[in-house]
Amino acid sequence: MHFTRRQTIAGLGGIAALATLPTKLWAQSKLALPTSPVAINIVDVAGNLALTQKAIENYAAAKPELVSKITFTKAPAPELPGKLKAQQAAKRLDIDLVLTGADALAAGLEMGLWVKLFPDQAAALPDLKSIYLEPAWRMQAFAKDHGVAVVYYPSGPLLEYMPEHVKKVPTTADELLAWAKENPNKFAYARPANSGPGRTFLMGLPYLLGDADPRDPVKGWDKTWAYLKELHKYVEYYPTGTGALMKELGEGTRHMTVTTTGWDINPRVLGVVPKEAAVAKLDGFHWVADAQFMCVPKGVSDEKLAVLLDLMSFLLTPEQQAYTYDEGYFYPGPAVKDVPLSMAPQSSQDAIAEYGRPEYADWIANNPVELPLDPDAMVVAFRRWDEEIASQPK
């Protein structure tokens, strides 16, 4: 669950800039735009609205002939696929667009929930390869033609800790395990199926531990599963989401956790975690990149799909991508090229200037960036973690 963020400075500059945007050539598309505006229901299961809601509202303001109203709802990622499947089976779909991380995207692919966008609707969307940052383009493959990446960041896994409590900062995975053993219940991470940092930690460990095949959680993670079982002895419980865990870190219940660039910066901006919290990387770590995606559930009408494709294209323009810097929640944030921080709202520039980390630029430039597990493997990894780690006695 993402924190309720402070309102950023609302301005009309983004809307005014729309006059200069190229008009989408809808003649290329099989789908016709509606002749009267439609209401759009958007469900966010990734905290993505912190990054995109202002841009989505800009779209509604710019296109009143297409959109009558946009409703925003938030839900936990693990609950959404089952809800969608039930609605689709009953032919009572009330969700038009899902903003999701890798978790619900993967589960939805496994269950066949999403509309296939490529190549079917490619004519209505930008040439993604030409506009995306290189790692974001690699992340787009994760959607398997059933979603569009809207934000990207290198993610983690990183360690976050309170310096007054952690005098000797672990530099290796073994040292982290030793610290947890010496300080029982003071290290924690959230359930990977509903936590970006938890998921990144799970997928980053095979690289840190030199496991046989970091891409295969069944046959290639022997060291990882053994490590997590040992670590489990010193973890009191696993919060269901990252927000609850950061609150515990801020209150002093936990002294160390795993984090990502965004989950380091944003909770400190919001005052949930003290500004003086520090971060560290473990020797030999690889970034496990993350992205968030726009997916359309099967059952959405063609006229709504036409509007949603237009909205997706709009959200991938540099002017709207600049809003995704937010207050560091998905740092940096933009998935497309040529969106410097100087394009972002002043509130975003100020937050990152005060709470960002100068070392991040070096770490991003000088450590490998890996893709997350393939969707089917990720579902297996989550299931195995739930059964073999979280549900086991101490």
Short mmCIF file of C-alpha atoms in Angstrom, two decimals:
data_model
loop_
_atom_site.label_atom_id
_atom_site.label_comp_id
_atom_site.label_asym_id
_atom_site.label_seq_id
_atom_site.Cartn_x
_atom_site.Cartn_y
_atom_site.Cartn_z
CA MET A 1 0.00 0.00 0.00
CA HIS A 2 1.44 3.37 -0.99
CA PHE A 3 1.41 6.23 1.49
CA THR A 4 -1.04 9.06 0.93
CA ARG A 5 1.40 11.56 -0.47
CA ARG A 6 1.34 15.29 -0.03
CA GLN A 7 -0.39 17.13 -2.77
CA THR A 8 2.05 18.46 -5.33
CA ILE A 9 1.64 21.94 -6.71
CA ALA A 10 -1.15 21.75 -9.26
CA GLY A 11 -0.63 23.83 -12.36
CA LEU A 12 -2.09 24.23 -15.76
CA GLY A 13 1.24 24.18 -17.56
CA GLY A 14 0.92 20.51 -18.47
CA ILE A 15 -2.52 21.11 -19.95
CA ALA A 16 -1.43 24.22 -21.83
CA ALA A 17 1.41 22.27 -23.38
CA LEU A 18 -1.04 19.84 -24.92
CA ALA A 19 -1.79 22.18 -27.78
CA THR A 20 1.62 21.35 -29.19
CA LEU A 21 1.21 17.56 -29.05
CA PRO A 22 0.76 15.68 -32.31
CA THR A 23 -2.72 14.36 -33.00
CA LYS A 24 -3.03 10.56 -32.98
CA LEU A 25 -3.74 9.19 -36.41
CA TRP A 26 -6.71 7.05 -35.59
CA ALA A 27 -7.18 6.03 -39.19
CA GLN A 28 -4.46 3.45 -38.57
CA SER A 29 -6.48 1.78 -35.81
CA LYS A 30 -9.30 -0.71 -36.11
CA LEU A 31 -11.05 0.93 -33.17
CA ALA A 32 -13.12 4.08 -33.48
CA LEU A 33 -13.18 6.68 -30.76
CA PRO A 34 -16.60 7.11 -29.11
CA THR A 35 -18.99 9.76 -30.36
CA SER A 36 -19.85 10.75 -26.78
CA PRO A 37 -17.59 10.82 -23.70
CA VAL A 38 -17.21 7.69 -21.58
CA ALA A 39 -16.58 7.16 -17.87
CA ILE A 40 -13.33 5.36 -17.05
CA ASN A 41 -12.71 3.32 -13.90
CA ILE A 42 -9.04 2.90 -12.99
CA VAL A 43 -7.77 0.55 -10.30
CA ASP A 44 -4.26 1.01 -8.91
CA VAL A 45 -2.61 -1.96 -7.21
CA ALA A 46 0.94 -0.58 -7.28
CA GLY A 47 0.89 2.90 -5.76
CA ASN A 48 1.15 4.11 -9.34
CA LEU A 49 -1.31 6.97 -8.99
CA ALA A 50 1.31 8.84 -6.98
CA LEU A 51 3.23 8.99 -10.26
CA THR A 52 0.50 9.24 -12.89
CA GLN A 53 -2.71 10.66 -11.43
CA LYS A 54 -1.87 14.28 -12.30
CA ALA A 55 -1.08 13.28 -15.90
CA ILE A 56 -4.29 11.24 -16.14
CA GLU A 57 -6.26 14.23 -14.85
CA ASN A 58 -4.48 16.36 -17.47
CA TYR A 59 -5.79 13.96 -20.12
CA ALA A 60 -9.36 14.22 -18.86
CA ALA A 61 -9.11 18.01 -18.87
CA ALA A 62 -7.67 18.03 -22.39
CA LYS A 63 -10.14 15.53 -23.88
CA PRO A 64 -13.61 16.26 -22.48
CA GLU A 65 -15.09 14.98 -25.73
CA LEU A 66 -13.70 11.51 -24.89
CA VAL A 67 -13.86 11.32 -21.09
CA SER A 68 -16.81 12.29 -18.92
CA LYS A 69 -15.35 11.13 -15.61
CA ILE A 70 -12.41 9.14 -14.28
CA THR A 71 -12.79 7.18 -11.05
CA PHE A 72 -9.67 6.13 -9.16
CA THR A 73 -9.60 3.15 -6.78
CA LYS A 74 -6.74 1.45 -4.94
CA ALA A 75 -6.56 -2.24 -4.01
CA PRO A 76 -3.98 -4.78 -2.79
CA ALA A 77 -2.25 -6.55 -5.68
CA PRO A 78 -2.93 -10.14 -4.51
CA GLU A 79 -6.69 -9.55 -4.37
CA LEU A 80 -7.20 -8.07 -7.82
CA PRO A 81 -6.75 -11.07 -10.17
CA GLY A 82 -9.41 -13.15 -8.42
CA LYS A 83 -11.81 -10.21 -8.37
CA LEU A 84 -11.29 -9.55 -12.07
CA LYS A 85 -11.75 -13.20 -12.98
CA ALA A 86 -15.04 -13.33 -11.07
CA GLN A 87 -16.30 -10.15 -12.77
CA GLN A 88 -15.34 -11.46 -16.19
CA ALA A 89 -17.04 -14.79 -15.56
CA ALA A 90 -20.22 -12.98 -14.50
CA LYS A 91 -19.91 -10.50 -17.41
CA ARG A 92 -20.15 -7.67 -14.89
CA LEU A 93 -16.79 -5.98 -15.40
CA ASP A 94 -16.53 -2.59 -13.68
CA ILE A 95 -12.76 -2.04 -14.10
CA ASP A 96 -11.44 -0.49 -17.32
CA LEU A 97 -7.74 0.01 -16.65
CA VAL A 98 -5.37 -1.53 -14.11
CA LEU A 99 -2.17 0.17 -13.00
CA THR A 100 -0.01 -2.67 -11.77
CA GLY A 101 3.45 -3.77 -10.84
CA ALA A 102 5.00 -7.04 -11.88
CA ASP A 103 3.02 -8.99 -9.27
CA ALA A 104 -0.58 -8.59 -10.45
CA LEU A 105 0.60 -8.37 -14.06
CA ALA A 106 2.17 -11.81 -13.74
CA ALA A 107 -0.85 -13.30 -12.00
CA GLY A 108 -3.16 -11.81 -14.63
CA LEU A 109 -1.09 -13.25 -17.46
CA GLU A 110 -1.23 -16.67 -15.83
CA MET A 111 -5.01 -16.40 -15.52
CA GLY A 112 -5.61 -14.90 -18.98
CA LEU A 113 -7.15 -11.67 -17.70
CA TRP A 114 -5.61 -9.02 -19.97
CA VAL A 115 -6.42 -7.73 -23.47
CA LYS A 116 -3.65 -8.46 -25.97
CA LEU A 117 -2.29 -5.11 -27.12
CA PHE A 118 0.52 -6.08 -29.49
CA PRO A 119 0.48 -6.31 -32.39
CA ASP A 120 -3.30 -5.99 -32.34
CA GLN A 121 -3.43 -2.35 -31.18
CA ALA A 122 0.11 -1.24 -32.06
CA ALA A 123 -1.15 1.32 -34.58
CA ALA A 124 -2.83 3.25 -31.78
CA LEU A 125 0.33 3.39 -29.61
CA PRO A 126 3.77 4.98 -29.99
CA ASP A 127 6.77 3.03 -31.25
CA LEU A 128 7.80 1.95 -27.77
CA LYS A 129 11.32 0.81 -28.62
CA SER A 130 12.17 4.23 -30.03
CA ILE A 131 10.91 6.21 -27.02
CA TYR A 132 11.79 4.00 -24.03
CA LEU A 133 14.98 4.02 -22.00
CA GLU A 134 16.90 0.84 -22.79
CA PRO A 135 16.11 -0.98 -19.50
CA ALA A 136 12.48 0.13 -19.76
CA TRP A 137 12.31 -1.42 -23.22
CA ARG A 138 13.67 -4.66 -21.78
CA MET A 139 11.05 -4.45 -19.02
CA GLN A 140 8.31 -4.03 -21.63
CA ALA A 141 8.97 -7.62 -22.73
CA PHE A 142 7.78 -8.66 -19.28
CA ALA A 143 4.21 -7.71 -20.25
CA LYS A 144 4.22 -10.33 -23.02
CA ASP A 145 2.22 -8.03 -25.33
CA HIS A 146 -0.56 -7.59 -22.74
CA GLY A 147 0.46 -4.31 -21.10
CA VAL A 148 2.39 -1.07 -21.57
CA ALA A 149 5.13 0.07 -19.18
CA VAL A 150 4.40 3.58 -17.91
CA VAL A 151 7.19 4.06 -15.33
CA TYR A 152 10.60 2.42 -14.74
CA TYR A 153 13.31 2.41 -12.10
CA PRO A 154 16.37 0.27 -11.30
CA SER A 155 14.77 -0.50 -7.93
CA GLY A 156 17.05 -2.51 -5.60
CA PRO A 157 17.64 -4.48 -3.44
CA LEU A 158 19.30 -2.03 -1.06
CA LEU A 159 19.51 -1.97 2.72
CA GLU A 160 17.95 0.85 4.70
CA TYR A 161 18.82 1.32 8.35
CA MET A 162 18.79 3.74 11.24
CA PRO A 163 22.41 4.77 11.97
CA GLU A 164 21.85 5.19 15.69
CA HIS A 165 20.96 1.50 15.97
CA VAL A 166 23.20 -0.06 13.30
CA LYS A 167 26.83 0.64 14.09
CA LYS A 168 28.37 -2.00 11.82
CA VAL A 169 26.55 -1.97 8.49
CA PRO A 170 26.50 -5.34 6.67
CA THR A 171 28.45 -5.38 3.42
CA THR A 172 27.61 -8.94 2.33
CA ALA A 173 24.60 -11.23 2.46
CA ASP A 174 26.36 -13.34 5.11
CA GLU A 175 26.96 -10.27 7.25
CA LEU A 176 23.28 -9.34 6.91
CA LEU A 177 22.27 -12.78 8.16
CA ALA A 178 24.73 -12.49 11.06
CA TRP A 179 23.34 -9.06 11.96
CA ALA A 180 19.76 -10.40 11.96
CA LYS A 181 20.86 -13.25 14.24
CA GLU A 182 22.56 -10.84 16.65
CA ASN A 183 19.56 -8.48 16.58
CA PRO A 184 16.49 -10.74 16.46
CA ASN A 185 13.25 -9.15 15.25
CA LYS A 186 15.01 -5.91 14.28
CA PHE A 187 15.33 -6.82 10.61
CA ALA A 188 12.21 -7.34 8.52
CA TYR A 189 10.93 -7.30 4.98
CA ALA A 190 7.39 -7.35 3.60
CA ARG A 191 5.64 -10.19 1.77
CA PRO A 192 7.14 -10.29 -1.74
CA ALA A 193 3.79 -10.82 -3.48
CA ASN A 194 2.64 -7.39 -2.29
CA SER A 195 5.87 -5.43 -1.83
CA GLY A 196 8.27 -3.97 -4.36
CA PRO A 197 11.24 -4.07 -1.96
CA GLY A 198 10.25 -7.55 -0.74
CA ARG A 199 9.98 -8.81 -4.29
CA THR A 200 13.28 -7.19 -5.28
CA PHE A 201 15.04 -8.73 -2.27
CA LEU A 202 13.68 -12.16 -3.17
CA MET A 203 14.87 -11.89 -6.78
CA GLY A 204 18.16 -10.17 -5.94
CA LEU A 205 19.40 -12.77 -3.49
CA PRO A 206 20.36 -15.37 -6.14
CA TYR A 207 22.81 -12.85 -7.62
CA LEU A 208 24.22 -11.92 -4.21
CA LEU A 209 24.62 -15.56 -3.18
CA GLY A 210 25.98 -16.85 -6.50
CA ASP A 211 23.11 -19.27 -6.97
CA ALA A 212 23.04 -21.75 -9.85
CA ASP A 213 20.42 -19.98 -11.97
CA PRO A 214 18.98 -16.65 -10.77
CA ARG A 215 16.20 -16.99 -13.37
CA ASP A 216 14.91 -20.35 -12.05
CA PRO A 217 13.36 -20.31 -8.55
CA VAL A 218 12.62 -24.05 -8.73
CA LYS A 219 15.92 -25.62 -9.74
CA GLY A 220 18.36 -22.72 -9.47
CA TRP A 221 17.78 -21.16 -6.05
CA ASP A 222 19.09 -23.74 -3.58
CA LYS A 223 21.27 -21.17 -1.77
CA THR A 224 18.50 -18.56 -1.79
CA TRP A 225 15.84 -20.79 -0.23
CA ALA A 226 18.30 -22.05 2.40
CA TYR A 227 19.29 -18.47 3.22
CA LEU A 228 15.68 -17.30 3.56
CA LYS A 229 14.81 -20.25 5.81
CA GLU A 230 17.70 -19.37 8.11
CA LEU A 231 16.82 -15.65 8.06
CA HIS A 232 13.22 -16.56 8.88
CA LYS A 233 14.32 -17.60 12.41
CA TYR A 234 15.15 -13.98 13.24
CA VAL A 235 12.21 -12.20 11.53
CA GLU A 236 9.24 -11.60 13.83
CA TYR A 237 6.65 -11.47 11.02
CA TYR A 238 6.24 -10.25 7.45
CA PRO A 239 4.11 -7.11 6.96
CA THR A 240 1.59 -7.40 4.15
CA GLY A 241 2.85 -4.23 2.46
CA THR A 242 5.84 -1.92 2.34
CA GLY A 243 4.01 1.06 3.82
CA ALA A 244 3.40 -0.73 7.11
CA LEU A 245 7.02 -1.82 7.26
CA MET A 246 8.34 1.70 6.67
CA LYS A 247 6.11 2.93 9.48
CA GLU A 248 7.74 0.37 11.79
CA LEU A 249 11.20 1.50 10.67
CA GLY A 250 10.27 5.09 11.32
CA GLU A 251 8.87 4.29 14.77
CA GLY A 252 11.95 2.28 15.74
CA THR A 253 10.26 -1.14 15.92
CA ARG A 254 12.67 -2.30 13.19
CA HIS A 255 16.21 -1.07 12.77
CA MET A 256 16.92 -2.38 9.28
CA THR A 257 15.01 -3.47 6.22
CA VAL A 258 15.41 -3.91 2.47
CA THR A 259 14.49 -1.01 0.25
CA THR A 260 14.58 0.43 -3.24
CA THR A 261 15.59 3.89 -4.43
CA GLY A 262 11.99 5.07 -4.35
CA TRP A 263 11.03 3.46 -1.06
CA ASP A 264 14.12 5.09 0.46
CA ILE A 265 13.42 8.61 -0.78
CA ASN A 266 9.64 8.95 -0.64
CA PRO A 267 8.92 7.88 2.98
CA ARG A 268 11.60 10.32 4.17
CA VAL A 269 10.03 13.10 2.09
CA LEU A 270 6.70 12.29 3.75
CA GLY A 271 8.18 12.15 7.25
CA VAL A 272 7.21 8.50 7.77
CA VAL A 273 10.89 7.58 8.06
CA PRO A 274 13.36 10.04 9.61
CA LYS A 275 15.51 11.98 7.15
CA GLU A 276 18.69 10.58 8.72
CA ALA A 277 17.91 6.99 7.71
CA ALA A 278 20.81 5.67 5.64
CA VAL A 279 21.18 3.20 2.78
CA ALA A 280 23.83 0.68 1.77
CA LYS A 281 24.42 -1.83 -1.01
CA LEU A 282 25.80 -5.31 -0.54
CA ASP A 283 28.96 -6.37 -2.32
CA GLY A 284 28.31 -7.87 -5.75
CA PHE A 285 24.68 -6.84 -5.90
CA HIS A 286 22.75 -6.57 -9.15
CA TRP A 287 19.86 -4.18 -9.58
CA VAL A 288 16.60 -6.01 -10.24
CA ALA A 289 14.72 -3.49 -12.34
CA ASP A 290 11.06 -2.72 -11.85
CA ALA A 291 8.37 -1.11 -13.91
CA GLN A 292 4.67 -0.48 -13.57
CA PHE A 293 2.26 -1.22 -16.35
CA MET A 294 -1.07 -0.22 -17.81
CA CYS A 295 -3.24 -3.28 -18.49
CA VAL A 296 -6.79 -3.53 -19.83
CA PRO A 297 -8.99 -6.37 -18.55
CA LYS A 298 -10.75 -8.53 -21.11
CA GLY A 299 -14.39 -7.48 -21.46
CA VAL A 300 -13.81 -3.73 -21.83
CA SER A 301 -15.82 -2.32 -24.75
CA ASP A 302 -14.09 -1.33 -27.97
CA GLU A 303 -15.00 2.32 -27.56
CA LYS A 304 -13.47 2.42 -24.09
CA LEU A 305 -10.42 0.54 -25.33
CA ALA A 306 -9.96 3.20 -28.01
CA VAL A 307 -9.94 5.90 -25.32
CA LEU A 308 -7.61 3.89 -23.09
CA LEU A 309 -5.11 3.48 -25.92
CA ASP A 310 -5.23 7.23 -26.49
CA LEU A 311 -4.68 7.78 -22.76
CA MET A 312 -1.69 5.41 -22.76
CA SER A 313 -0.12 7.31 -25.65
CA PHE A 314 -0.67 10.59 -23.83
CA LEU A 315 0.94 9.28 -20.62
CA LEU A 316 4.09 8.34 -22.56
CA THR A 317 4.75 11.88 -23.82
CA PRO A 318 7.77 13.53 -22.15
CA GLU A 319 5.61 16.33 -20.72
CA GLN A 320 3.44 13.86 -18.80
CA GLN A 321 6.29 11.50 -17.95
CA ALA A 322 7.94 14.37 -16.08
CA TYR A 323 5.24 14.08 -13.40
CA THR A 324 6.47 10.57 -12.58
CA TYR A 325 9.44 11.94 -10.66
CA ASP A 326 6.80 12.62 -7.99
CA GLU A 327 8.51 12.90 -4.60
CA GLY A 328 10.93 10.10 -5.36
CA TYR A 329 8.49 7.21 -4.95
CA PHE A 330 9.75 5.36 -8.05
CA TYR A 331 13.04 7.19 -8.47
CA PRO A 332 13.84 8.26 -11.08
CA GLY A 333 10.47 7.26 -12.62
CA PRO A 334 10.24 8.14 -16.32
CA ALA A 335 10.18 5.19 -18.71
CA VAL A 336 10.90 7.29 -21.78
CA LYS A 337 14.04 9.05 -22.94
CA ASP A 338 14.87 12.73 -22.61
CA VAL A 339 12.86 13.56 -19.49
CA PRO A 340 15.31 15.38 -17.20
CA LEU A 341 14.40 16.29 -13.63
CA SER A 342 14.29 19.92 -14.74
CA MET A 343 11.02 19.12 -16.59
CA ALA A 344 9.34 17.92 -13.38
CA PRO A 345 7.16 20.10 -11.17
CA GLN A 346 9.17 22.31 -8.82
CA SER A 347 7.88 20.34 -5.84
CA SER A 348 9.45 17.19 -7.28
CA GLN A 349 12.74 18.96 -7.97
CA ASP A 350 12.83 20.32 -4.43
CA ALA A 351 12.02 16.97 -2.79
CA ILE A 352 14.70 15.09 -4.70
CA ALA A 353 17.27 17.83 -4.13
CA GLU A 354 16.73 17.53 -0.37
CA TYR A 355 16.10 13.80 0.09
CA GLY A 356 17.80 12.14 -2.88
CA ARG A 357 21.14 10.34 -2.61
CA PRO A 358 24.13 11.53 -4.66
CA GLU A 359 25.53 7.98 -4.60
CA TYR A 360 22.57 6.65 -6.57
CA ALA A 361 23.91 7.97 -9.87
CA ASP A 362 27.16 6.03 -9.35
CA TRP A 363 25.40 2.86 -8.20
CA ILE A 364 23.02 2.93 -11.16
CA ALA A 365 25.87 3.49 -13.62
CA ASN A 366 28.22 0.86 -12.21
CA ASN A 367 26.14 -2.16 -11.20
CA PRO A 368 24.37 -4.60 -13.56
CA VAL A 369 20.65 -4.15 -14.17
CA GLU A 370 18.72 -7.44 -14.38
CA LEU A 371 15.12 -8.06 -15.34
CA PRO A 372 12.69 -9.56 -12.83
CA LEU A 373 11.74 -13.20 -13.15
CA ASP A 374 9.48 -14.09 -16.04
CA PRO A 375 5.82 -13.85 -14.98
CA ASP A 376 5.25 -17.59 -14.65
CA ALA A 377 8.46 -18.02 -12.64
CA MET A 378 7.56 -15.06 -10.43
CA VAL A 379 4.20 -16.61 -9.56
CA VAL A 380 6.02 -19.84 -8.62
CA ALA A 381 8.54 -17.92 -6.51
CA PHE A 382 5.83 -16.05 -4.63
CA ARG A 383 3.90 -19.25 -3.99
CA ARG A 384 6.98 -21.07 -2.81
CA TRP A 385 7.94 -18.19 -0.49
CA ASP A 386 4.43 -18.15 1.02
CA GLU A 387 4.48 -21.90 1.61
CA GLU A 388 8.10 -22.60 2.52
CA ILE A 389 9.14 -19.43 4.32
CA ALA A 390 6.28 -17.36 5.77
CA SER A 391 4.10 -20.26 6.86
CA GLN A 392 6.85 -22.16 8.63
CA PRO A 393 7.26 -22.16 12.42
CA LYS A 394 10.31 -20.51 13.92
#
